[in-house]
PDB file of C-alpha atoms in Angstrom:
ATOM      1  CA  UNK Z   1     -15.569  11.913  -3.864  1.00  0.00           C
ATOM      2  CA  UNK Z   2     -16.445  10.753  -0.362  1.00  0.00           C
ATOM      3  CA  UNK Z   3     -18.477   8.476  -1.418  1.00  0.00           C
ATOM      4  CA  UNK Z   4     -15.751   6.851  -3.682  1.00  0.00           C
ATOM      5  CA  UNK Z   5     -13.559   7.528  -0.701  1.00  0.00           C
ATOM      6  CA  UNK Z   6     -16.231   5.581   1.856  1.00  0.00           C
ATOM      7  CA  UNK Z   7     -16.357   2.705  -1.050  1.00  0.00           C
ATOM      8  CA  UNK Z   8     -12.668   2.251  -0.662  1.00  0.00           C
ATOM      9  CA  UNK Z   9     -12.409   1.951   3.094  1.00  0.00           C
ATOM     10  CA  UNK Z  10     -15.404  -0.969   3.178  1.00  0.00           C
ATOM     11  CA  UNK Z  11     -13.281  -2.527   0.512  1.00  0.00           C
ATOM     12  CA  UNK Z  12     -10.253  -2.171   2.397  1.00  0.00           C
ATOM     13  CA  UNK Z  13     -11.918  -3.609   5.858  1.00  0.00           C
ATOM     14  CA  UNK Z  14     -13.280  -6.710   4.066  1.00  0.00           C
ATOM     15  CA  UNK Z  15      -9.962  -7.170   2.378  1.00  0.00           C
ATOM     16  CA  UNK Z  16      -7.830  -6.760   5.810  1.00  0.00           C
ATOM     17  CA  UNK Z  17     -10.257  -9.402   7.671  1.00  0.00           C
ATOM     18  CA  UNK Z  18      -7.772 -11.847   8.576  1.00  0.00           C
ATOM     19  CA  UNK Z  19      -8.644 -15.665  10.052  1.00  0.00           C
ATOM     20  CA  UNK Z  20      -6.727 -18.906  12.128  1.00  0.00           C
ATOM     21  CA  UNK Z  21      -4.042 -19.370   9.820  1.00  0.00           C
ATOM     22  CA  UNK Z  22      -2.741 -15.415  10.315  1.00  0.00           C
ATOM     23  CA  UNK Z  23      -1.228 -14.145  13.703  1.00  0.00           C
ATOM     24  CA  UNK Z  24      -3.165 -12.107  15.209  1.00  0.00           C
ATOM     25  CA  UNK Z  25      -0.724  -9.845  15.983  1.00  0.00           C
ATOM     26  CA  UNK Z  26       0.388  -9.432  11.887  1.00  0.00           C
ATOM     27  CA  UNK Z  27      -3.495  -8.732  11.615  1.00  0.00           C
ATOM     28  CA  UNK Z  28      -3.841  -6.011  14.084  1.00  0.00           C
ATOM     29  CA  UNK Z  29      -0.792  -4.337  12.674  1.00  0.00           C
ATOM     30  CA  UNK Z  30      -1.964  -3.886   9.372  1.00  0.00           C
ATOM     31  CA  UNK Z  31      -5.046  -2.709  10.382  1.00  0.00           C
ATOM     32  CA  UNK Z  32      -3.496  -0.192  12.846  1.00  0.00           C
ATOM     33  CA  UNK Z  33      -2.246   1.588   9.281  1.00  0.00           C
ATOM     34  CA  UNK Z  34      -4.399   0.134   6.805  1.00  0.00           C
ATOM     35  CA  UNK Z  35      -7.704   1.582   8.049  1.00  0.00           C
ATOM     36  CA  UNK Z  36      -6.722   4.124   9.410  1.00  0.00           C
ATOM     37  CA  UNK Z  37      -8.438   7.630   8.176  1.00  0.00           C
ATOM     38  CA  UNK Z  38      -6.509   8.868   5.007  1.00  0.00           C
ATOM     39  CA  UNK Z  39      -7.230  10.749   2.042  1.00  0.00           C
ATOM     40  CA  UNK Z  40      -7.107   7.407  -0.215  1.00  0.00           C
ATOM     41  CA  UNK Z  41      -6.072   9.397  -2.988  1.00  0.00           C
ATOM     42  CA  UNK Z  42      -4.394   6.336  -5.163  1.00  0.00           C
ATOM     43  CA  UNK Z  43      -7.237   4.099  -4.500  1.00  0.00           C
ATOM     44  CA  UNK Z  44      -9.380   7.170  -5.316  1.00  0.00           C
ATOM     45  CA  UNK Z  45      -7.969   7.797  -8.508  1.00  0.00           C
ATOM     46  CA  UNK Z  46      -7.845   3.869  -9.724  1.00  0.00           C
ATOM     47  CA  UNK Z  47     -11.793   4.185  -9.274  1.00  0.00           C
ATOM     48  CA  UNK Z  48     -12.407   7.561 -10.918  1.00  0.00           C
ATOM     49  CA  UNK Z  49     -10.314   6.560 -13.969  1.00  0.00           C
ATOM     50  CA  UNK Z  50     -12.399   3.190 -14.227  1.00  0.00           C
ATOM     51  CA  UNK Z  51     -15.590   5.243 -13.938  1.00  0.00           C
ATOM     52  CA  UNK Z  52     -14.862   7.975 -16.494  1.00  0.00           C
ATOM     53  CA  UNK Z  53     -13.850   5.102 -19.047  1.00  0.00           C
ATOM     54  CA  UNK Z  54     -17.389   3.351 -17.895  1.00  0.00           C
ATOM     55  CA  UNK Z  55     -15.530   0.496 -17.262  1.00  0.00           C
ATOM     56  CA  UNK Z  56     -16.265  -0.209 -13.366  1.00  0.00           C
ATOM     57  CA  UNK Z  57     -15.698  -3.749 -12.548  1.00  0.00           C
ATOM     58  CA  UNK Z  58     -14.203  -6.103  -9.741  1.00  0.00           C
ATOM     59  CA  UNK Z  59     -11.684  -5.837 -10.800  1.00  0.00           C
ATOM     60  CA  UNK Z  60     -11.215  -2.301 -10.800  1.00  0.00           C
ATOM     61  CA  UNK Z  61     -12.013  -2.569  -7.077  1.00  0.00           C
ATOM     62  CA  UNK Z  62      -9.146  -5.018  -6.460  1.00  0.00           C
ATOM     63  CA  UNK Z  63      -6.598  -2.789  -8.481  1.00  0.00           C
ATOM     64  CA  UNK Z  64      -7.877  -0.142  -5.824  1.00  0.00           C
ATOM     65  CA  UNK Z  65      -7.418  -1.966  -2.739  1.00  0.00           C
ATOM     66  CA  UNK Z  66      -4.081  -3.434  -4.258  1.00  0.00           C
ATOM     67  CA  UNK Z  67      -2.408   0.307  -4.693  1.00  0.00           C
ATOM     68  CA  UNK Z  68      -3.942   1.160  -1.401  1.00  0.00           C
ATOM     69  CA  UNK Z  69      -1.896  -1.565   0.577  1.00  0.00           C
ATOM     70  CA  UNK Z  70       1.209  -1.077  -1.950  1.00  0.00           C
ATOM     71  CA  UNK Z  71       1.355   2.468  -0.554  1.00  0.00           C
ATOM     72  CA  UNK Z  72       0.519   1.717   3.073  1.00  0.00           C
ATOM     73  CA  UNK Z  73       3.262  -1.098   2.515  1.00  0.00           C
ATOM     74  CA  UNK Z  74       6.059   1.450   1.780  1.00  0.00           C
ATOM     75  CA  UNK Z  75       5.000   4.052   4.399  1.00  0.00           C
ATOM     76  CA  UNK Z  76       5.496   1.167   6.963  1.00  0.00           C
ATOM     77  CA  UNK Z  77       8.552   0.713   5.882  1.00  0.00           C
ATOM     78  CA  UNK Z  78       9.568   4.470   5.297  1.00  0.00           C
ATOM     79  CA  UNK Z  79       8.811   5.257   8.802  1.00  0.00           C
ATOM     80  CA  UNK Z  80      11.124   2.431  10.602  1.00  0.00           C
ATOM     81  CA  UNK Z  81      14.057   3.434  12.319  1.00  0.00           C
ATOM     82  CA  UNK Z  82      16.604   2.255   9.650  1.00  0.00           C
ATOM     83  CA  UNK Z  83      14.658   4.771   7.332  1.00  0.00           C
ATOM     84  CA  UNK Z  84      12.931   8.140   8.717  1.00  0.00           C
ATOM     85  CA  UNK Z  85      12.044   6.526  11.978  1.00  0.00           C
ATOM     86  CA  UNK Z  86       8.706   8.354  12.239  1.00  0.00           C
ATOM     87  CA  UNK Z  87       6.591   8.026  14.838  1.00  0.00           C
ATOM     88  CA  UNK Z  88       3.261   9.283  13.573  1.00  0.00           C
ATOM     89  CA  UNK Z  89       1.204   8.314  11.041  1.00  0.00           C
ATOM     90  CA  UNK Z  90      -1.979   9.557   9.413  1.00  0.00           C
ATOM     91  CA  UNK Z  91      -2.427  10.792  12.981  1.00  0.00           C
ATOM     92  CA  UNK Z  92      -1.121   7.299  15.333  1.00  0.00           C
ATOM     93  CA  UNK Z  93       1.492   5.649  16.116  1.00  0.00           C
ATOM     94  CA  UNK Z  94       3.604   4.206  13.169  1.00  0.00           C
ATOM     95  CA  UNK Z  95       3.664   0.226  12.964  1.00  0.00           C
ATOM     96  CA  UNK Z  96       6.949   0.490  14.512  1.00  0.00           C
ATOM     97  CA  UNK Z  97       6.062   1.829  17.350  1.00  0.00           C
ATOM     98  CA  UNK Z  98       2.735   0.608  18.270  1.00  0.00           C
ATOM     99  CA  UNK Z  99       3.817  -3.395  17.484  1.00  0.00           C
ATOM    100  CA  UNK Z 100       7.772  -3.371  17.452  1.00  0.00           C
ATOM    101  CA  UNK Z 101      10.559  -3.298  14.600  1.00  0.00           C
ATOM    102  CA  UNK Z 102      10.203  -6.978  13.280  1.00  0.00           C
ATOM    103  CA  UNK Z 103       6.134  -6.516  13.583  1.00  0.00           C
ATOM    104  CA  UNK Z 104       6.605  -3.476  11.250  1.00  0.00           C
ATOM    105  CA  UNK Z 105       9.113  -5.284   8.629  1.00  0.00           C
ATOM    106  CA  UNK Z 106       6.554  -8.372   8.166  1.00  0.00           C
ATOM    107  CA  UNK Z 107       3.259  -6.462   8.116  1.00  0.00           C
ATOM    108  CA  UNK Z 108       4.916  -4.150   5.398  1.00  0.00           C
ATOM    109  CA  UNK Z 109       5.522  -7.385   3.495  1.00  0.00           C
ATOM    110  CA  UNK Z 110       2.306  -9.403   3.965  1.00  0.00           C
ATOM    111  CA  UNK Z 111       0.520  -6.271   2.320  1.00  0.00           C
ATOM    112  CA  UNK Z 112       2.519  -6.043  -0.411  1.00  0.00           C
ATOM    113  CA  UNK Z 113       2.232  -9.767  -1.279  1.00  0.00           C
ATOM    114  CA  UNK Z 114      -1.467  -9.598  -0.012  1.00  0.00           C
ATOM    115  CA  UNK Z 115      -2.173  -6.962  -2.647  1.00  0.00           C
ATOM    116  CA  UNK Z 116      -1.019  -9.223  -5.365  1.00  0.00           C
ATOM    117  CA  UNK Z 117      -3.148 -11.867  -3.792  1.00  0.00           C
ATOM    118  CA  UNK Z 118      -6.157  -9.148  -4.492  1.00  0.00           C
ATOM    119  CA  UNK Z 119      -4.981  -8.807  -8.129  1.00  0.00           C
ATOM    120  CA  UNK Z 120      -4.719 -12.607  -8.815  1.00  0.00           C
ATOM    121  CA  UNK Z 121      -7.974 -13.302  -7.587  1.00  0.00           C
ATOM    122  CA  UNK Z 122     -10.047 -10.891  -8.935  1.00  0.00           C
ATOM    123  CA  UNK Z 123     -13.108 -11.661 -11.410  1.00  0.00           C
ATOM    124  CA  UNK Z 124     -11.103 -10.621 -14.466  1.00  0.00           C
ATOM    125  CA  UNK Z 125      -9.909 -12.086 -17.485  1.00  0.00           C
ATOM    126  CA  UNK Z 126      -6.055 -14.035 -17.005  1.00  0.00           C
ATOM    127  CA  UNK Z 127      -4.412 -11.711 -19.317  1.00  0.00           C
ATOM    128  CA  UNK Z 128      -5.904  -8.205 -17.562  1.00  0.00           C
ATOM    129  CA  UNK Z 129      -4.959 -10.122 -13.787  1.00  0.00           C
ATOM    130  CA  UNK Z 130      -1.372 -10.987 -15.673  1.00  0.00           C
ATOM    131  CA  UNK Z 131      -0.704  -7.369 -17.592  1.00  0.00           C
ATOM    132  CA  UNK Z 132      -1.938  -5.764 -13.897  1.00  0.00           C
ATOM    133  CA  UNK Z 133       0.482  -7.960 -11.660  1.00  0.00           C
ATOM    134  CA  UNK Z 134       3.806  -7.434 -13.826  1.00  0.00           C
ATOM    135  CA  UNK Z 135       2.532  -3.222 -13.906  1.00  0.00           C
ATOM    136  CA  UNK Z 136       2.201  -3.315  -9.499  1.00  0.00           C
ATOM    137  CA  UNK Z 137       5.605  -5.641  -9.797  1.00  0.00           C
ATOM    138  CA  UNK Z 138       7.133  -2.807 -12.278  1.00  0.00           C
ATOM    139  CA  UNK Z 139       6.064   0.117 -10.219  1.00  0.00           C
ATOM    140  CA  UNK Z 140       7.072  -1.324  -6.529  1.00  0.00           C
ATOM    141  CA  UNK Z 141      10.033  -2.320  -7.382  1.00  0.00           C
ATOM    142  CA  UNK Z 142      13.799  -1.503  -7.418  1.00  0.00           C
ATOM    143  CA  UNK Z 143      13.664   1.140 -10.124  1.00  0.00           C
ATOM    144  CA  UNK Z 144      10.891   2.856  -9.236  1.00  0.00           C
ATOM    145  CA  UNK Z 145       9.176   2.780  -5.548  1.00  0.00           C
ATOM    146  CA  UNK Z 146      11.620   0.375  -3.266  1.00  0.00           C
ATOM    147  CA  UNK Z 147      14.520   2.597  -6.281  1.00  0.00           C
ATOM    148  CA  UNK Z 148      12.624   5.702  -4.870  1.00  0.00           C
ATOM    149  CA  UNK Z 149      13.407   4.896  -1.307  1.00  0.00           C
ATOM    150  CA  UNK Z 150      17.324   4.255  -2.026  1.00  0.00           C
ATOM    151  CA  UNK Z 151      17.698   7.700  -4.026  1.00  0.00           C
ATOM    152  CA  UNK Z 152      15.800   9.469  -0.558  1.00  0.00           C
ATOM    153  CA  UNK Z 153      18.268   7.439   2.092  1.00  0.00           C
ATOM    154  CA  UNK Z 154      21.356   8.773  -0.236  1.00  0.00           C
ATOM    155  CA  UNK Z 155      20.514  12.521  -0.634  1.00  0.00           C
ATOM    156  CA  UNK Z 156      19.509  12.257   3.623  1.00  0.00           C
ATOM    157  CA  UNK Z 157      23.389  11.277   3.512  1.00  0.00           C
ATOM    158  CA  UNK Z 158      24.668  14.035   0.718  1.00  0.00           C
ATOM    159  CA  UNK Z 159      25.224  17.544   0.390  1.00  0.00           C
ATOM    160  CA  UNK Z 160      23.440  17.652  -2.659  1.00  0.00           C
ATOM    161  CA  UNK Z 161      23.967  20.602  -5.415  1.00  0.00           C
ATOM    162  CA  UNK Z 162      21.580  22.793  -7.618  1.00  0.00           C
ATOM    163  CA  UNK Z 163      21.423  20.812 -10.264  1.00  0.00           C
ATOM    164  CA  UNK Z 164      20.896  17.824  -8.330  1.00  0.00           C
ATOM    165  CA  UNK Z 165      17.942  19.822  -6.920  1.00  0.00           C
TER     166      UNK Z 165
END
Protein backbone atom coordinates (compact mmCIF):
# COMPACT_ATOMS: atom_id res chain seq x y z
CA UNK A 1 0.00 0.00 0.00
CA UNK A 2 2.68 2.66 0.38
CA UNK A 3 3.92 2.10 -2.55
CA UNK A 4 0.47 2.64 -4.30
CA UNK A 5 0.21 5.47 -1.83
CA UNK A 6 3.92 6.99 -3.00
CA UNK A 7 2.59 6.35 -6.81
CA UNK A 8 -0.29 8.63 -6.12
CA UNK A 9 1.53 11.58 -4.61
CA UNK A 10 4.23 11.69 -7.81
CA UNK A 11 1.07 11.62 -9.83
CA UNK A 12 -0.47 14.24 -7.93
CA UNK A 13 2.86 16.63 -8.00
CA UNK A 14 3.17 16.29 -11.81
CA UNK A 15 -0.51 16.93 -12.15
CA UNK A 16 -0.47 20.19 -9.72
CA UNK A 17 2.70 21.69 -11.74
CA UNK A 18 1.20 24.79 -12.81
CA UNK A 19 2.90 27.38 -15.63
CA UNK A 20 2.55 31.44 -17.00
CA UNK A 21 -0.93 31.33 -17.78
CA UNK A 22 -1.93 30.28 -13.85
CA UNK A 23 -1.43 32.76 -10.85
CA UNK A 24 0.92 31.85 -8.90
CA UNK A 25 -0.82 32.42 -6.01
CA UNK A 26 -3.98 29.83 -7.24
CA UNK A 27 -0.89 27.41 -7.71
CA UNK A 28 0.61 27.60 -4.35
CA UNK A 29 -2.79 27.21 -2.80
CA UNK A 30 -3.60 24.07 -4.20
CA UNK A 31 -0.52 22.69 -3.49
CA UNK A 32 -0.60 23.90 0.16
CA UNK A 33 -3.66 21.06 0.38
CA UNK A 34 -3.12 19.01 -2.52
CA UNK A 35 0.27 17.55 -1.52
CA UNK A 36 0.07 17.69 1.51
CA UNK A 37 0.69 14.18 3.54
CA UNK A 38 -2.70 12.23 3.64
CA UNK A 39 -3.77 8.81 3.73
CA UNK A 40 -4.95 8.98 -0.13
CA UNK A 41 -7.40 6.49 0.58
CA UNK A 42 -9.85 7.33 -2.62
CA UNK A 43 -7.01 7.58 -4.94
CA UNK A 44 -5.78 4.39 -3.20
CA UNK A 45 -8.71 2.48 -3.76
CA UNK A 46 -9.30 3.70 -7.65
CA UNK A 47 -5.75 1.95 -8.14
CA UNK A 48 -6.27 -1.25 -6.15
CA UNK A 49 -9.64 -1.89 -7.87
CA UNK A 50 -7.87 -1.35 -11.39
CA UNK A 51 -5.13 -3.74 -10.28
CA UNK A 52 -7.24 -6.60 -8.92
CA UNK A 53 -9.34 -6.45 -12.29
CA UNK A 54 -5.66 -6.44 -14.14
CA UNK A 55 -6.76 -3.63 -15.84
CA UNK A 56 -4.01 -0.86 -14.86
CA UNK A 57 -3.89 1.82 -17.39
CA UNK A 58 -3.53 5.74 -17.77
CA UNK A 59 -6.23 6.06 -17.40
CA UNK A 60 -6.78 4.47 -14.25
CA UNK A 61 -4.09 6.87 -12.99
CA UNK A 62 -6.06 9.95 -14.11
CA UNK A 63 -9.39 8.60 -12.49
CA UNK A 64 -7.00 8.51 -9.33
CA UNK A 65 -5.64 11.86 -9.38
CA UNK A 66 -9.20 13.14 -10.51
CA UNK A 67 -11.00 11.72 -7.09
CA UNK A 68 -7.97 12.88 -5.24
CA UNK A 69 -8.51 16.67 -6.18
CA UNK A 70 -12.50 16.12 -6.14
CA UNK A 71 -12.03 15.36 -2.44
CA UNK A 72 -9.34 17.92 -1.64
CA UNK A 73 -11.82 20.29 -3.63
CA UNK A 74 -14.68 19.81 -1.09
CA UNK A 75 -12.49 19.82 2.06
CA UNK A 76 -11.40 23.36 0.87
CA UNK A 77 -14.53 24.30 0.75
CA UNK A 78 -15.87 22.45 3.95
CA UNK A 79 -13.37 24.17 6.03
CA UNK A 80 -14.22 28.01 4.99
CA UNK A 81 -15.81 30.13 7.35
CA UNK A 82 -19.33 30.07 5.75
CA UNK A 83 -19.06 26.19 6.38
CA UNK A 84 -17.01 24.61 9.47
CA UNK A 85 -14.43 27.33 9.35
CA UNK A 86 -11.56 24.97 10.21
CA UNK A 87 -8.37 25.96 10.59
CA UNK A 88 -6.31 22.81 10.27
CA UNK A 89 -5.90 20.52 7.79
CA UNK A 90 -4.16 17.19 7.33
CA UNK A 91 -1.91 18.87 9.90
CA UNK A 92 -1.59 22.96 8.29
CA UNK A 93 -3.29 25.63 7.87
CA UNK A 94 -6.59 25.29 5.82
CA UNK A 95 -6.58 27.22 2.33
CA UNK A 96 -8.52 29.77 4.07
CA UNK A 97 -6.30 30.67 6.28
CA UNK A 98 -2.95 30.34 4.84
CA UNK A 99 -4.11 32.36 1.31
CA UNK A 100 -7.45 34.23 2.29
CA UNK A 101 -11.34 33.52 1.75
CA UNK A 102 -11.59 34.30 -2.09
CA UNK A 103 -8.02 32.31 -2.56
CA UNK A 104 -9.81 29.32 -0.89
CA UNK A 105 -13.26 29.60 -3.01
CA UNK A 106 -11.22 29.62 -6.50
CA UNK A 107 -8.56 27.02 -5.69
CA UNK A 108 -11.52 24.70 -4.54
CA UNK A 109 -12.91 25.30 -8.02
CA UNK A 110 -9.87 25.12 -10.33
CA UNK A 111 -9.39 21.49 -8.83
CA UNK A 112 -12.56 20.39 -9.38
CA UNK A 113 -12.62 21.55 -13.03
CA UNK A 114 -8.83 20.58 -13.22
CA UNK A 115 -9.78 17.02 -12.33
CA UNK A 116 -12.11 16.80 -15.22
CA UNK A 117 -9.36 18.25 -17.29
CA UNK A 118 -7.33 14.91 -16.02
CA UNK A 119 -10.29 12.72 -17.09
CA UNK A 120 -10.72 14.31 -20.59
CA UNK A 121 -7.29 13.97 -21.43
CA UNK A 122 -6.38 10.77 -20.48
CA UNK A 123 -5.10 7.93 -23.02
CA UNK A 124 -8.48 6.20 -23.01
CA UNK A 125 -11.05 5.38 -25.34
CA UNK A 126 -13.95 8.58 -25.85
CA UNK A 127 -16.68 6.54 -24.50
CA UNK A 128 -14.63 5.27 -21.07
CA UNK A 129 -13.31 9.39 -20.77
CA UNK A 130 -17.30 10.22 -21.48
CA UNK A 131 -19.06 7.33 -19.09
CA UNK A 132 -16.10 8.53 -16.34
CA UNK A 133 -16.83 12.41 -16.62
CA UNK A 134 -20.82 12.21 -16.33
CA UNK A 135 -19.97 9.37 -13.07
CA UNK A 136 -17.31 12.39 -11.23
CA UNK A 137 -20.23 15.01 -12.53
CA UNK A 138 -22.98 12.54 -10.85
CA UNK A 139 -21.10 11.98 -7.67
CA UNK A 140 -19.89 15.83 -6.99
CA UNK A 141 -22.80 17.16 -7.50
CA UNK A 142 -26.02 18.53 -5.89
CA UNK A 143 -27.48 15.19 -4.88
CA UNK A 144 -24.75 13.60 -3.69
CA UNK A 145 -21.31 15.43 -2.51
CA UNK A 146 -22.03 19.46 -2.93
CA UNK A 147 -26.19 17.58 -1.68
CA UNK A 148 -23.97 16.07 1.15
CA UNK A 149 -22.68 19.39 2.27
CA UNK A 150 -26.33 21.10 2.36
CA UNK A 151 -27.87 18.09 4.49
CA UNK A 152 -24.48 18.73 7.11
CA UNK A 153 -25.04 22.84 7.18
CA UNK A 154 -28.95 22.00 8.03
CA UNK A 155 -28.62 19.39 10.85
CA UNK A 156 -25.47 22.06 12.31
CA UNK A 157 -28.75 24.35 12.37
CA UNK A 158 -31.45 21.57 13.79
CA UNK A 159 -32.25 19.80 16.78
CA UNK A 160 -32.40 16.72 15.05
CA UNK A 161 -34.46 13.51 16.46
CA UNK A 162 -33.74 9.67 16.76
CA UNK A 163 -34.95 8.73 13.82
CA UNK A 164 -33.33 11.38 12.01
CA UNK A 165 -30.17 9.93 13.63
Amino acid sequence: MRQVRHEVDELLADVATYGEGCPQVLGEAIRHILLAPGKRLRPMLVLMASDACGSRSNASLASACAVEMIHTYSLIHDDLPAMDDDELRRGLPTVHVAYGEANAILAGDALLAQAFEVIAGCDAPAEQIVWCLQELTEAAGPCQLVGGQVDDLQAENSVGNVEQL
